[in-house]
Amino acid sequence: MNRVSASLTGLAFCVLSAACATVPQQACKTGTVMTSAEVTTSLGSTFAVETYYRTPDETAVRFLGDAPALLVVEGPFAWIRAGETAELGTDRERRFVLGHQFHALADQFDRIATDIAPVESVMFDGKPGAGFKGNYPTGGTVTLVQDETGKPIGLIMDLPDESIMHVHYSNWQTNAAGDPLAYAIAIEHEGNTFDYHYTGIDFGQGDRADFHSRYPAPDIPEITDFRSSLTLCA
């Protein structure tokens, strides 16, 4: 059973994720969410994006197109690779990477946000809704908005040094396992719209070694030292 729906008063968060299905337990592995999407913007640009999420401290987003870039959060650090150059990021990059894990935020809201409280009434997309509000890692708040059935319909993200961002879930489809998933997400931010059309959404299992193989350590001492201090079976 989806642990968000269990711990947050039993509301039906499972509608968003294939993680609701029973998965055999594997040593050292935990649930992962991987997505790929084609993006169009009201600014006239287009690009592709890939995301990976295992925990709030082990997540990544990769942008493909004219200006490819990889942003990774691991442990207390964030790092960015663009071309052959890599550098450490800040809390803003941490918020940015986690803020692109839209399906994980809905499915695992109680593992990402803290001090969560129910919201009995909130206006979203011109309609009344309800949901849950919590503190966002590294600052700000995030609200998961639901319709009257408990299905996630969007997010309200109020983060430091940013205007409020609204995220809308739509284009629900059923995957091969019979789970309904949102295959379109629209982001409204600072008067611009970013439309994500998902070509892949995969709820699976992974461990730290899998994360490291997907995202080799950059030549940054803080990252190489951090990885050398870890046990891979976690």
JSON list of C-alpha atoms in Angstrom, two decimals:
[
{"chain": "A", "resi": 1, "resn": "MET", "atom": "CA", "xyz": [0.00, 0.00, 0.00]},
{"chain": "A", "resi": 2, "resn": "ASN", "atom": "CA", "xyz": [1.18, 3.50, -0.76]},
{"chain": "A", "resi": 3, "resn": "ARG", "atom": "CA", "xyz": [2.61, 4.73, 2.55]},
{"chain": "A", "resi": 4, "resn": "VAL", "atom": "CA", "xyz": [1.59, 8.34, 1.88]},
{"chain": "A", "resi": 5, "resn": "SER", "atom": "CA", "xyz": [-2.07, 7.42, 1.72]},
{"chain": "A", "resi": 6, "resn": "ALA", "atom": "CA", "xyz": [-1.65, 5.27, 4.82]},
{"chain": "A", "resi": 7, "resn": "SER", "atom": "CA", "xyz": [0.07, 7.87, 6.95]},
{"chain": "A", "resi": 8, "resn": "LEU", "atom": "CA", "xyz": [-1.85, 10.93, 5.75]},
{"chain": "A", "resi": 9, "resn": "THR", "atom": "CA", "xyz": [-5.32, 9.87, 6.91]},
{"chain": "A", "resi": 10, "resn": "GLY", "atom": "CA", "xyz": [-5.77, 7.22, 4.27]},
{"chain": "A", "resi": 11, "resn": "LEU", "atom": "CA", "xyz": [-6.50, 9.50, 1.32]},
{"chain": "A", "resi": 12, "resn": "ALA", "atom": "CA", "xyz": [-6.03, 7.97, -2.10]},
{"chain": "A", "resi": 13, "resn": "PHE", "atom": "CA", "xyz": [-2.57, 9.12, -3.14]},
{"chain": "A", "resi": 14, "resn": "CYS", "atom": "CA", "xyz": [-2.07, 5.77, -4.87]},
{"chain": "A", "resi": 15, "resn": "VAL", "atom": "CA", "xyz": [-3.80, 7.08, -7.97]},
{"chain": "A", "resi": 16, "resn": "LEU", "atom": "CA", "xyz": [-0.61, 8.80, -9.03]},
{"chain": "A", "resi": 17, "resn": "SER", "atom": "CA", "xyz": [1.92, 6.04, -8.68]},
{"chain": "A", "resi": 18, "resn": "ALA", "atom": "CA", "xyz": [2.74, 2.54, -9.71]},
{"chain": "A", "resi": 19, "resn": "ALA", "atom": "CA", "xyz": [4.48, 2.26, -6.34]},
{"chain": "A", "resi": 20, "resn": "CYS", "atom": "CA", "xyz": [1.12, 1.22, -4.88]},
{"chain": "A", "resi": 21, "resn": "ALA", "atom": "CA", "xyz": [1.63, -2.23, -6.35]},
{"chain": "A", "resi": 22, "resn": "THR", "atom": "CA", "xyz": [3.19, -4.83, -4.09]},
{"chain": "A", "resi": 23, "resn": "VAL", "atom": "CA", "xyz": [6.89, -5.14, -4.88]},
{"chain": "A", "resi": 24, "resn": "PRO", "atom": "CA", "xyz": [9.11, -7.93, -3.51]},
{"chain": "A", "resi": 25, "resn": "GLN", "atom": "CA", "xyz": [11.53, -6.61, -0.91]},
{"chain": "A", "resi": 26, "resn": "GLN", "atom": "CA", "xyz": [15.16, -6.53, -2.04]},
{"chain": "A", "resi": 27, "resn": "ALA", "atom": "CA", "xyz": [18.07, -6.12, 0.31]},
{"chain": "A", "resi": 28, "resn": "CYS", "atom": "CA", "xyz": [19.59, -2.63, 0.19]},
{"chain": "A", "resi": 29, "resn": "LYS", "atom": "CA", "xyz": [17.05, -1.43, -2.36]},
{"chain": "A", "resi": 30, "resn": "THR", "atom": "CA", "xyz": [14.29, 1.12, -1.89]},
{"chain": "A", "resi": 31, "resn": "GLY", "atom": "CA", "xyz": [11.67, 2.58, -4.19]},
{"chain": "A", "resi": 32, "resn": "THR", "atom": "CA", "xyz": [12.77, 4.78, -7.08]},
{"chain": "A", "resi": 33, "resn": "VAL", "atom": "CA", "xyz": [10.91, 7.01, -9.52]},
{"chain": "A", "resi": 34, "resn": "MET", "atom": "CA", "xyz": [12.37, 7.63, -12.98]},
{"chain": "A", "resi": 35, "resn": "THR", "atom": "CA", "xyz": [10.72, 9.78, -15.62]},
{"chain": "A", "resi": 36, "resn": "SER", "atom": "CA", "xyz": [11.38, 11.21, -19.07]},
{"chain": "A", "resi": 37, "resn": "ALA", "atom": "CA", "xyz": [9.47, 14.03, -20.70]},
{"chain": "A", "resi": 38, "resn": "GLU", "atom": "CA", "xyz": [9.35, 16.37, -23.67]},
{"chain": "A", "resi": 39, "resn": "VAL", "atom": "CA", "xyz": [8.88, 19.98, -22.62]},
{"chain": "A", "resi": 40, "resn": "THR", "atom": "CA", "xyz": [7.45, 22.98, -24.45]},
{"chain": "A", "resi": 41, "resn": "THR", "atom": "CA", "xyz": [7.33, 26.45, -22.94]},
{"chain": "A", "resi": 42, "resn": "SER", "atom": "CA", "xyz": [5.37, 29.65, -23.44]},
{"chain": "A", "resi": 43, "resn": "LEU", "atom": "CA", "xyz": [8.75, 31.26, -24.14]},
{"chain": "A", "resi": 44, "resn": "GLY", "atom": "CA", "xyz": [8.99, 29.26, -27.37]},
{"chain": "A", "resi": 45, "resn": "SER", "atom": "CA", "xyz": [11.71, 26.84, -26.27]},
{"chain": "A", "resi": 46, "resn": "THR", "atom": "CA", "xyz": [11.61, 23.05, -26.28]},
{"chain": "A", "resi": 47, "resn": "PHE", "atom": "CA", "xyz": [13.81, 20.50, -24.52]},
{"chain": "A", "resi": 48, "resn": "ALA", "atom": "CA", "xyz": [13.77, 17.05, -22.98]},
{"chain": "A", "resi": 49, "resn": "VAL", "atom": "CA", "xyz": [14.21, 16.19, -19.31]},
{"chain": "A", "resi": 50, "resn": "GLU", "atom": "CA", "xyz": [14.96, 13.03, -17.35]},
{"chain": "A", "resi": 51, "resn": "THR", "atom": "CA", "xyz": [14.57, 12.66, -13.59]},
{"chain": "A", "resi": 52, "resn": "TYR", "atom": "CA", "xyz": [15.61, 10.14, -10.94]},
{"chain": "A", "resi": 53, "resn": "TYR", "atom": "CA", "xyz": [14.43, 10.00, -7.33]},
{"chain": "A", "resi": 54, "resn": "ARG", "atom": "CA", "xyz": [15.26, 7.61, -4.50]},
{"chain": "A", "resi": 55, "resn": "THR", "atom": "CA", "xyz": [15.32, 9.89, -1.45]},
{"chain": "A", "resi": 56, "resn": "PRO", "atom": "CA", "xyz": [15.36, 13.68, -0.95]},
{"chain": "A", "resi": 57, "resn": "ASP", "atom": "CA", "xyz": [19.15, 13.31, -0.58]},
{"chain": "A", "resi": 58, "resn": "GLU", "atom": "CA", "xyz": [19.61, 11.13, -3.67]},
{"chain": "A", "resi": 59, "resn": "THR", "atom": "CA", "xyz": [17.90, 12.62, -6.70]},
{"chain": "A", "resi": 60, "resn": "ALA", "atom": "CA", "xyz": [18.79, 14.12, -10.07]},
{"chain": "A", "resi": 61, "resn": "VAL", "atom": "CA", "xyz": [17.45, 15.94, -13.11]},
{"chain": "A", "resi": 62, "resn": "ARG", "atom": "CA", "xyz": [19.06, 15.93, -16.55]},
{"chain": "A", "resi": 63, "resn": "PHE", "atom": "CA", "xyz": [18.20, 18.46, -19.27]},
{"chain": "A", "resi": 64, "resn": "LEU", "atom": "CA", "xyz": [18.76, 17.48, -22.90]},
{"chain": "A", "resi": 65, "resn": "GLY", "atom": "CA", "xyz": [18.81, 19.88, -25.82]},
{"chain": "A", "resi": 66, "resn": "ASP", "atom": "CA", "xyz": [20.84, 22.86, -26.95]},
{"chain": "A", "resi": 67, "resn": "ALA", "atom": "CA", "xyz": [22.17, 23.45, -23.43]},
{"chain": "A", "resi": 68, "resn": "PRO", "atom": "CA", "xyz": [22.45, 20.02, -21.78]},
{"chain": "A", "resi": 69, "resn": "ALA", "atom": "CA", "xyz": [23.00, 19.99, -18.03]},
{"chain": "A", "resi": 70, "resn": "LEU", "atom": "CA", "xyz": [22.89, 17.54, -15.15]},
{"chain": "A", "resi": 71, "resn": "LEU", "atom": "CA", "xyz": [21.97, 18.60, -11.62]},
{"chain": "A", "resi": 72, "resn": "VAL", "atom": "CA", "xyz": [22.40, 16.12, -8.78]},
{"chain": "A", "resi": 73, "resn": "VAL", "atom": "CA", "xyz": [21.59, 16.09, -5.09]},
{"chain": "A", "resi": 74, "resn": "GLU", "atom": "CA", "xyz": [23.45, 13.62, -2.91]},
{"chain": "A", "resi": 75, "resn": "GLY", "atom": "CA", "xyz": [23.75, 13.83, 0.83]},
{"chain": "A", "resi": 76, "resn": "PRO", "atom": "CA", "xyz": [24.33, 17.41, 1.96]},
{"chain": "A", "resi": 77, "resn": "PHE", "atom": "CA", "xyz": [25.61, 18.48, -1.46]},
{"chain": "A", "resi": 78, "resn": "ALA", "atom": "CA", "xyz": [24.28, 19.53, -4.82]},
{"chain": "A", "resi": 79, "resn": "TRP", "atom": "CA", "xyz": [26.42, 19.56, -7.95]},
{"chain": "A", "resi": 80, "resn": "ILE", "atom": "CA", "xyz": [26.01, 20.64, -11.55]},
{"chain": "A", "resi": 81, "resn": "ARG", "atom": "CA", "xyz": [27.65, 19.34, -14.71]},
{"chain": "A", "resi": 82, "resn": "ALA", "atom": "CA", "xyz": [27.41, 21.30, -17.95]},
{"chain": "A", "resi": 83, "resn": "GLY", "atom": "CA", "xyz": [29.62, 19.99, -20.74]},
{"chain": "A", "resi": 84, "resn": "GLU", "atom": "CA", "xyz": [33.03, 19.12, -19.31]},
{"chain": "A", "resi": 85, "resn": "THR", "atom": "CA", "xyz": [32.63, 21.45, -16.33]},
{"chain": "A", "resi": 86, "resn": "ALA", "atom": "CA", "xyz": [31.28, 20.46, -12.90]},
{"chain": "A", "resi": 87, "resn": "GLU", "atom": "CA", "xyz": [30.80, 22.59, -9.82]},
{"chain": "A", "resi": 88, "resn": "LEU", "atom": "CA", "xyz": [29.06, 22.52, -6.47]},
{"chain": "A", "resi": 89, "resn": "GLY", "atom": "CA", "xyz": [25.57, 23.94, -6.24]},
{"chain": "A", "resi": 90, "resn": "THR", "atom": "CA", "xyz": [23.72, 25.72, -3.46]},
{"chain": "A", "resi": 91, "resn": "ASP", "atom": "CA", "xyz": [20.47, 25.20, -1.60]},
{"chain": "A", "resi": 92, "resn": "ARG", "atom": "CA", "xyz": [18.73, 26.78, -4.56]},
{"chain": "A", "resi": 93, "resn": "GLU", "atom": "CA", "xyz": [19.94, 23.98, -6.84]},
{"chain": "A", "resi": 94, "resn": "ARG", "atom": "CA", "xyz": [18.84, 21.42, -4.21]},
{"chain": "A", "resi": 95, "resn": "ARG", "atom": "CA", "xyz": [15.36, 22.92, -4.25]},
{"chain": "A", "resi": 96, "resn": "PHE", "atom": "CA", "xyz": [15.39, 23.02, -8.05]},
{"chain": "A", "resi": 97, "resn": "VAL", "atom": "CA", "xyz": [16.31, 19.34, -8.44]},
{"chain": "A", "resi": 98, "resn": "LEU", "atom": "CA", "xyz": [13.79, 18.11, -5.89]},
{"chain": "A", "resi": 99, "resn": "GLY", "atom": "CA", "xyz": [11.19, 20.47, -7.33]},
{"chain": "A", "resi": 100, "resn": "HIS", "atom": "CA", "xyz": [11.31, 18.51, -10.59]},
{"chain": "A", "resi": 101, "resn": "GLN", "atom": "CA", "xyz": [10.38, 15.22, -8.93]},
{"chain": "A", "resi": 102, "resn": "PHE", "atom": "CA", "xyz": [6.68, 15.80, -9.50]},
{"chain": "A", "resi": 103, "resn": "HIS", "atom": "CA", "xyz": [5.53, 12.20, -9.28]},
{"chain": "A", "resi": 104, "resn": "ALA", "atom": "CA", "xyz": [7.67, 11.50, -6.23]},
{"chain": "A", "resi": 105, "resn": "LEU", "atom": "CA", "xyz": [6.32, 14.60, -4.50]},
{"chain": "A", "resi": 106, "resn": "ALA", "atom": "CA", "xyz": [2.77, 13.31, -4.87]},
{"chain": "A", "resi": 107, "resn": "ASP", "atom": "CA", "xyz": [3.52, 9.68, -4.08]},
{"chain": "A", "resi": 108, "resn": "GLN", "atom": "CA", "xyz": [5.97, 10.24, -1.21]},
{"chain": "A", "resi": 109, "resn": "PHE", "atom": "CA", "xyz": [4.89, 13.61, 0.12]},
{"chain": "A", "resi": 110, "resn": "ASP", "atom": "CA", "xyz": [5.35, 12.55, 3.74]},
{"chain": "A", "resi": 111, "resn": "ARG", "atom": "CA", "xyz": [8.93, 11.42, 3.08]},
{"chain": "A", "resi": 112, "resn": "ILE", "atom": "CA", "xyz": [9.88, 14.72, 1.46]},
{"chain": "A", "resi": 113, "resn": "ALA", "atom": "CA", "xyz": [7.96, 17.41, 3.36]},
{"chain": "A", "resi": 114, "resn": "THR", "atom": "CA", "xyz": [8.09, 17.80, 7.15]},
{"chain": "A", "resi": 115, "resn": "ASP", "atom": "CA", "xyz": [5.68, 19.17, 9.76]},
{"chain": "A", "resi": 116, "resn": "ILE", "atom": "CA", "xyz": [2.78, 18.23, 7.51]},
{"chain": "A", "resi": 117, "resn": "ALA", "atom": "CA", "xyz": [-0.70, 19.50, 8.33]},
{"chain": "A", "resi": 118, "resn": "PRO", "atom": "CA", "xyz": [-4.02, 18.99, 6.53]},
{"chain": "A", "resi": 119, "resn": "VAL", "atom": "CA", "xyz": [-5.42, 21.86, 4.50]},
{"chain": "A", "resi": 120, "resn": "GLU", "atom": "CA", "xyz": [-9.21, 21.80, 4.51]},
{"chain": "A", "resi": 121, "resn": "SER", "atom": "CA", "xyz": [-9.76, 24.39, 1.80]},
{"chain": "A", "resi": 122, "resn": "VAL", "atom": "CA", "xyz": [-7.53, 25.87, -0.89]},
{"chain": "A", "resi": 123, "resn": "MET", "atom": "CA", "xyz": [-8.33, 27.46, -4.24]},
{"chain": "A", "resi": 124, "resn": "PHE", "atom": "CA", "xyz": [-6.48, 25.77, -7.09]},
{"chain": "A", "resi": 125, "resn": "ASP", "atom": "CA", "xyz": [-7.02, 26.38, -10.80]},
{"chain": "A", "resi": 126, "resn": "GLY", "atom": "CA", "xyz": [-10.12, 28.37, -9.91]},
{"chain": "A", "resi": 127, "resn": "LYS", "atom": "CA", "xyz": [-11.69, 25.49, -7.99]},
{"chain": "A", "resi": 128, "resn": "PRO", "atom": "CA", "xyz": [-11.86, 24.59, -4.30]},
{"chain": "A", "resi": 129, "resn": "GLY", "atom": "CA", "xyz": [-9.70, 21.73, -3.14]},
{"chain": "A", "resi": 130, "resn": "ALA", "atom": "CA", "xyz": [-8.06, 20.31, -0.05]},
{"chain": "A", "resi": 131, "resn": "GLY", "atom": "CA", "xyz": [-4.84, 18.50, 0.75]},
{"chain": "A", "resi": 132, "resn": "PHE", "atom": "CA", "xyz": [-1.72, 18.72, 2.86]},
{"chain": "A", "resi": 133, "resn": "LYS", "atom": "CA", "xyz": [0.92, 21.39, 3.46]},
{"chain": "A", "resi": 134, "resn": "GLY", "atom": "CA", "xyz": [4.43, 20.86, 4.77]},
{"chain": "A", "resi": 135, "resn": "ASN", "atom": "CA", "xyz": [7.86, 22.39, 5.02]},
{"chain": "A", "resi": 136, "resn": "TYR", "atom": "CA", "xyz": [10.05, 21.91, 1.96]},
{"chain": "A", "resi": 137, "resn": "PRO", "atom": "CA", "xyz": [13.66, 20.74, 2.33]},
{"chain": "A", "resi": 138, "resn": "THR", "atom": "CA", "xyz": [16.08, 23.71, 2.59]},
{"chain": "A", "resi": 139, "resn": "GLY", "atom": "CA", "xyz": [13.24, 26.19, 3.05]},
{"chain": "A", "resi": 140, "resn": "GLY", "atom": "CA", "xyz": [9.77, 27.21, 2.01]},
{"chain": "A", "resi": 141, "resn": "THR", "atom": "CA", "xyz": [6.56, 25.22, 1.90]},
{"chain": "A", "resi": 142, "resn": "VAL", "atom": "CA", "xyz": [4.81, 22.86, -0.49]},
{"chain": "A", "resi": 143, "resn": "THR", "atom": "CA", "xyz": [1.10, 22.04, -0.63]},
{"chain": "A", "resi": 144, "resn": "LEU", "atom": "CA", "xyz": [-0.24, 18.89, -2.25]},
{"chain": "A", "resi": 145, "resn": "VAL", "atom": "CA", "xyz": [-3.73, 19.68, -3.55]},
{"chain": "A", "resi": 146, "resn": "GLN", "atom": "CA", "xyz": [-6.39, 16.99, -4.02]},
{"chain": "A", "resi": 147, "resn": "ASP", "atom": "CA", "xyz": [-9.85, 16.86, -5.53]},
{"chain": "A", "resi": 148, "resn": "GLU", "atom": "CA", "xyz": [-12.91, 15.64, -3.65]},
{"chain": "A", "resi": 149, "resn": "THR", "atom": "CA", "xyz": [-11.93, 12.01, -4.23]},
{"chain": "A", "resi": 150, "resn": "GLY", "atom": "CA", "xyz": [-8.44, 12.46, -2.81]},
{"chain": "A", "resi": 151, "resn": "LYS", "atom": "CA", "xyz": [-6.72, 12.32, -6.19]},
{"chain": "A", "resi": 152, "resn": "PRO", "atom": "CA", "xyz": [-3.70, 14.65, -6.47]},
{"chain": "A", "resi": 153, "resn": "ILE", "atom": "CA", "xyz": [-4.42, 17.50, -8.86]},
{"chain": "A", "resi": 154, "resn": "GLY", "atom": "CA", "xyz": [-1.43, 19.73, -8.24]},
{"chain": "A", "resi": 155, "resn": "LEU", "atom": "CA", "xyz": [1.20, 21.36, -6.08]},
{"chain": "A", "resi": 156, "resn": "ILE", "atom": "CA", "xyz": [1.65, 24.87, -4.71]},
{"chain": "A", "resi": 157, "resn": "MET", "atom": "CA", "xyz": [5.33, 25.56, -4.10]},
{"chain": "A", "resi": 158, "resn": "ASP", "atom": "CA", "xyz": [6.30, 28.64, -2.10]},
{"chain": "A", "resi": 159, "resn": "LEU", "atom": "CA", "xyz": [10.09, 28.59, -1.99]},
{"chain": "A", "resi": 160, "resn": "PRO", "atom": "CA", "xyz": [12.76, 31.09, -0.86]},
{"chain": "A", "resi": 161, "resn": "ASP", "atom": "CA", "xyz": [13.75, 33.74, -3.40]},
{"chain": "A", "resi": 162, "resn": "GLU", "atom": "CA", "xyz": [11.10, 32.53, -5.88]},
{"chain": "A", "resi": 163, "resn": "SER", "atom": "CA", "xyz": [7.58, 33.55, -6.77]},
{"chain": "A", "resi": 164, "resn": "ILE", "atom": "CA", "xyz": [4.91, 30.95, -6.04]},
{"chain": "A", "resi": 165, "resn": "MET", "atom": "CA", "xyz": [4.83, 28.07, -8.50]},
{"chain": "A", "resi": 166, "resn": "HIS", "atom": "CA", "xyz": [1.72, 26.06, -9.40]},
{"chain": "A", "resi": 167, "resn": "VAL", "atom": "CA", "xyz": [2.01, 22.53, -10.78]},
{"chain": "A", "resi": 168, "resn": "HIS", "atom": "CA", "xyz": [-0.99, 20.88, -12.48]},
{"chain": "A", "resi": 169, "resn": "TYR", "atom": "CA", "xyz": [-1.35, 17.10, -13.02]},
{"chain": "A", "resi": 170, "resn": "SER", "atom": "CA", "xyz": [-3.39, 15.89, -16.03]},
{"chain": "A", "resi": 171, "resn": "ASN", "atom": "CA", "xyz": [-3.63, 13.37, -18.90]},
{"chain": "A", "resi": 172, "resn": "TRP", "atom": "CA", "xyz": [-4.21, 10.37, -16.67]},
{"chain": "A", "resi": 173, "resn": "GLN", "atom": "CA", "xyz": [-3.39, 7.04, -18.26]},
{"chain": "A", "resi": 174, "resn": "THR", "atom": "CA", "xyz": [-3.23, 3.49, -16.98]},
{"chain": "A", "resi": 175, "resn": "ASN", "atom": "CA", "xyz": [0.11, 1.72, -17.31]},
{"chain": "A", "resi": 176, "resn": "ALA", "atom": "CA", "xyz": [0.67, -1.97, -18.00]},
{"chain": "A", "resi": 177, "resn": "ALA", "atom": "CA", "xyz": [0.36, -2.77, -14.30]},
{"chain": "A", "resi": 178, "resn": "GLY", "atom": "CA", "xyz": [-3.08, -1.12, -14.17]},
{"chain": "A", "resi": 179, "resn": "ASP", "atom": "CA", "xyz": [-1.96, 1.95, -12.24]},
{"chain": "A", "resi": 180, "resn": "PRO", "atom": "CA", "xyz": [-3.25, 5.41, -13.24]},
{"chain": "A", "resi": 181, "resn": "LEU", "atom": "CA", "xyz": [-0.45, 7.92, -13.84]},
{"chain": "A", "resi": 182, "resn": "ALA", "atom": "CA", "xyz": [-0.36, 11.61, -14.76]},
{"chain": "A", "resi": 183, "resn": "TYR", "atom": "CA", "xyz": [1.33, 11.83, -18.14]},
{"chain": "A", "resi": 184, "resn": "ALA", "atom": "CA", "xyz": [1.13, 15.61, -18.42]},
{"chain": "A", "resi": 185, "resn": "ILE", "atom": "CA", "xyz": [2.20, 18.29, -15.97]},
{"chain": "A", "resi": 186, "resn": "ALA", "atom": "CA", "xyz": [1.91, 22.04, -16.48]},
{"chain": "A", "resi": 187, "resn": "ILE", "atom": "CA", "xyz": [4.00, 24.42, -14.41]},
{"chain": "A", "resi": 188, "resn": "GLU", "atom": "CA", "xyz": [2.98, 28.06, -14.01]},
{"chain": "A", "resi": 189, "resn": "HIS", "atom": "CA", "xyz": [5.79, 30.26, -12.76]},
{"chain": "A", "resi": 190, "resn": "GLU", "atom": "CA", "xyz": [6.42, 34.01, -13.08]},
{"chain": "A", "resi": 191, "resn": "GLY", "atom": "CA", "xyz": [3.87, 34.35, -15.88]},
{"chain": "A", "resi": 192, "resn": "ASN", "atom": "CA", "xyz": [5.35, 31.52, -17.93]},
{"chain": "A", "resi": 193, "resn": "THR", "atom": "CA", "xyz": [4.00, 28.02, -18.59]},
{"chain": "A", "resi": 194, "resn": "PHE", "atom": "CA", "xyz": [6.09, 24.86, -18.93]},
{"chain": "A", "resi": 195, "resn": "ASP", "atom": "CA", "xyz": [4.23, 21.86, -20.36]},
{"chain": "A", "resi": 196, "resn": "TYR", "atom": "CA", "xyz": [5.74, 18.45, -19.58]},
{"chain": "A", "resi": 197, "resn": "HIS", "atom": "CA", "xyz": [4.53, 15.54, -21.74]},
{"chain": "A", "resi": 198, "resn": "TYR", "atom": "CA", "xyz": [5.81, 12.31, -20.24]},
{"chain": "A", "resi": 199, "resn": "THR", "atom": "CA", "xyz": [7.17, 9.56, -22.46]},
{"chain": "A", "resi": 200, "resn": "GLY", "atom": "CA", "xyz": [8.20, 7.34, -19.55]},
{"chain": "A", "resi": 201, "resn": "ILE", "atom": "CA", "xyz": [7.29, 6.94, -15.86]},
{"chain": "A", "resi": 202, "resn": "ASP", "atom": "CA", "xyz": [8.88, 4.05, -14.01]},
{"chain": "A", "resi": 203, "resn": "PHE", "atom": "CA", "xyz": [8.42, 3.14, -10.36]},
{"chain": "A", "resi": 204, "resn": "GLY", "atom": "CA", "xyz": [11.08, 0.61, -9.45]},
{"chain": "A", "resi": 205, "resn": "GLN", "atom": "CA", "xyz": [13.77, -0.35, -6.97]},
{"chain": "A", "resi": 206, "resn": "GLY", "atom": "CA", "xyz": [17.33, 0.91, -6.61]},
{"chain": "A", "resi": 207, "resn": "ASP", "atom": "CA", "xyz": [20.20, 1.31, -4.18]},
{"chain": "A", "resi": 208, "resn": "ARG", "atom": "CA", "xyz": [23.11, 3.69, -3.67]},
{"chain": "A", "resi": 209, "resn": "ALA", "atom": "CA", "xyz": [25.33, 1.73, -6.05]},
{"chain": "A", "resi": 210, "resn": "ASP", "atom": "CA", "xyz": [22.73, 2.14, -8.78]},
{"chain": "A", "resi": 211, "resn": "PHE", "atom": "CA", "xyz": [22.65, 5.88, -8.16]},
{"chain": "A", "resi": 212, "resn": "HIS", "atom": "CA", "xyz": [26.45, 6.12, -8.33]},
{"chain": "A", "resi": 213, "resn": "SER", "atom": "CA", "xyz": [26.59, 4.15, -11.57]},
{"chain": "A", "resi": 214, "resn": "ARG", "atom": "CA", "xyz": [23.98, 6.41, -13.16]},
{"chain": "A", "resi": 215, "resn": "TYR", "atom": "CA", "xyz": [25.73, 9.58, -12.00]},
{"chain": "A", "resi": 216, "resn": "PRO", "atom": "CA", "xyz": [29.51, 9.10, -11.78]},
{"chain": "A", "resi": 217, "resn": "ALA", "atom": "CA", "xyz": [31.20, 11.41, -9.30]},
{"chain": "A", "resi": 218, "resn": "PRO", "atom": "CA", "xyz": [32.50, 14.66, -10.76]},
{"chain": "A", "resi": 219, "resn": "ASP", "atom": "CA", "xyz": [36.03, 15.84, -10.07]},
{"chain": "A", "resi": 220, "resn": "ILE", "atom": "CA", "xyz": [34.93, 17.75, -7.00]},
{"chain": "A", "resi": 221, "resn": "PRO", "atom": "CA", "xyz": [36.75, 16.84, -3.75]},
{"chain": "A", "resi": 222, "resn": "GLU", "atom": "CA", "xyz": [33.67, 17.28, -1.57]},
{"chain": "A", "resi": 223, "resn": "ILE", "atom": "CA", "xyz": [31.73, 14.77, -3.67]},
{"chain": "A", "resi": 224, "resn": "THR", "atom": "CA", "xyz": [34.49, 12.18, -4.01]},
{"chain": "A", "resi": 225, "resn": "ASP", "atom": "CA", "xyz": [35.25, 12.40, -0.29]},
{"chain": "A", "resi": 226, "resn": "PHE", "atom": "CA", "xyz": [31.57, 12.08, 0.56]},
{"chain": "A", "resi": 227, "resn": "ARG", "atom": "CA", "xyz": [31.14, 8.99, -1.59]},
{"chain": "A", "resi": 228, "resn": "SER", "atom": "CA", "xyz": [34.26, 7.35, -0.17]},
{"chain": "A", "resi": 229, "resn": "SER", "atom": "CA", "xyz": [32.78, 7.71, 3.31]},
{"chain": "A", "resi": 230, "resn": "LEU", "atom": "CA", "xyz": [29.61, 5.80, 2.42]},
{"chain": "A", "resi": 231, "resn": "THR", "atom": "CA", "xyz": [28.65, 2.16, 2.48]},
{"chain": "A", "resi": 232, "resn": "LEU", "atom": "CA", "xyz": [27.05, 1.21, -0.83]},
{"chain": "A", "resi": 233, "resn": "CYS", "atom": "CA", "xyz": [24.42, -1.01, 0.76]},
{"chain": "A", "resi": 234, "resn": "ALA", "atom": "CA", "xyz": [21.99, 1.74, 1.83]}
]
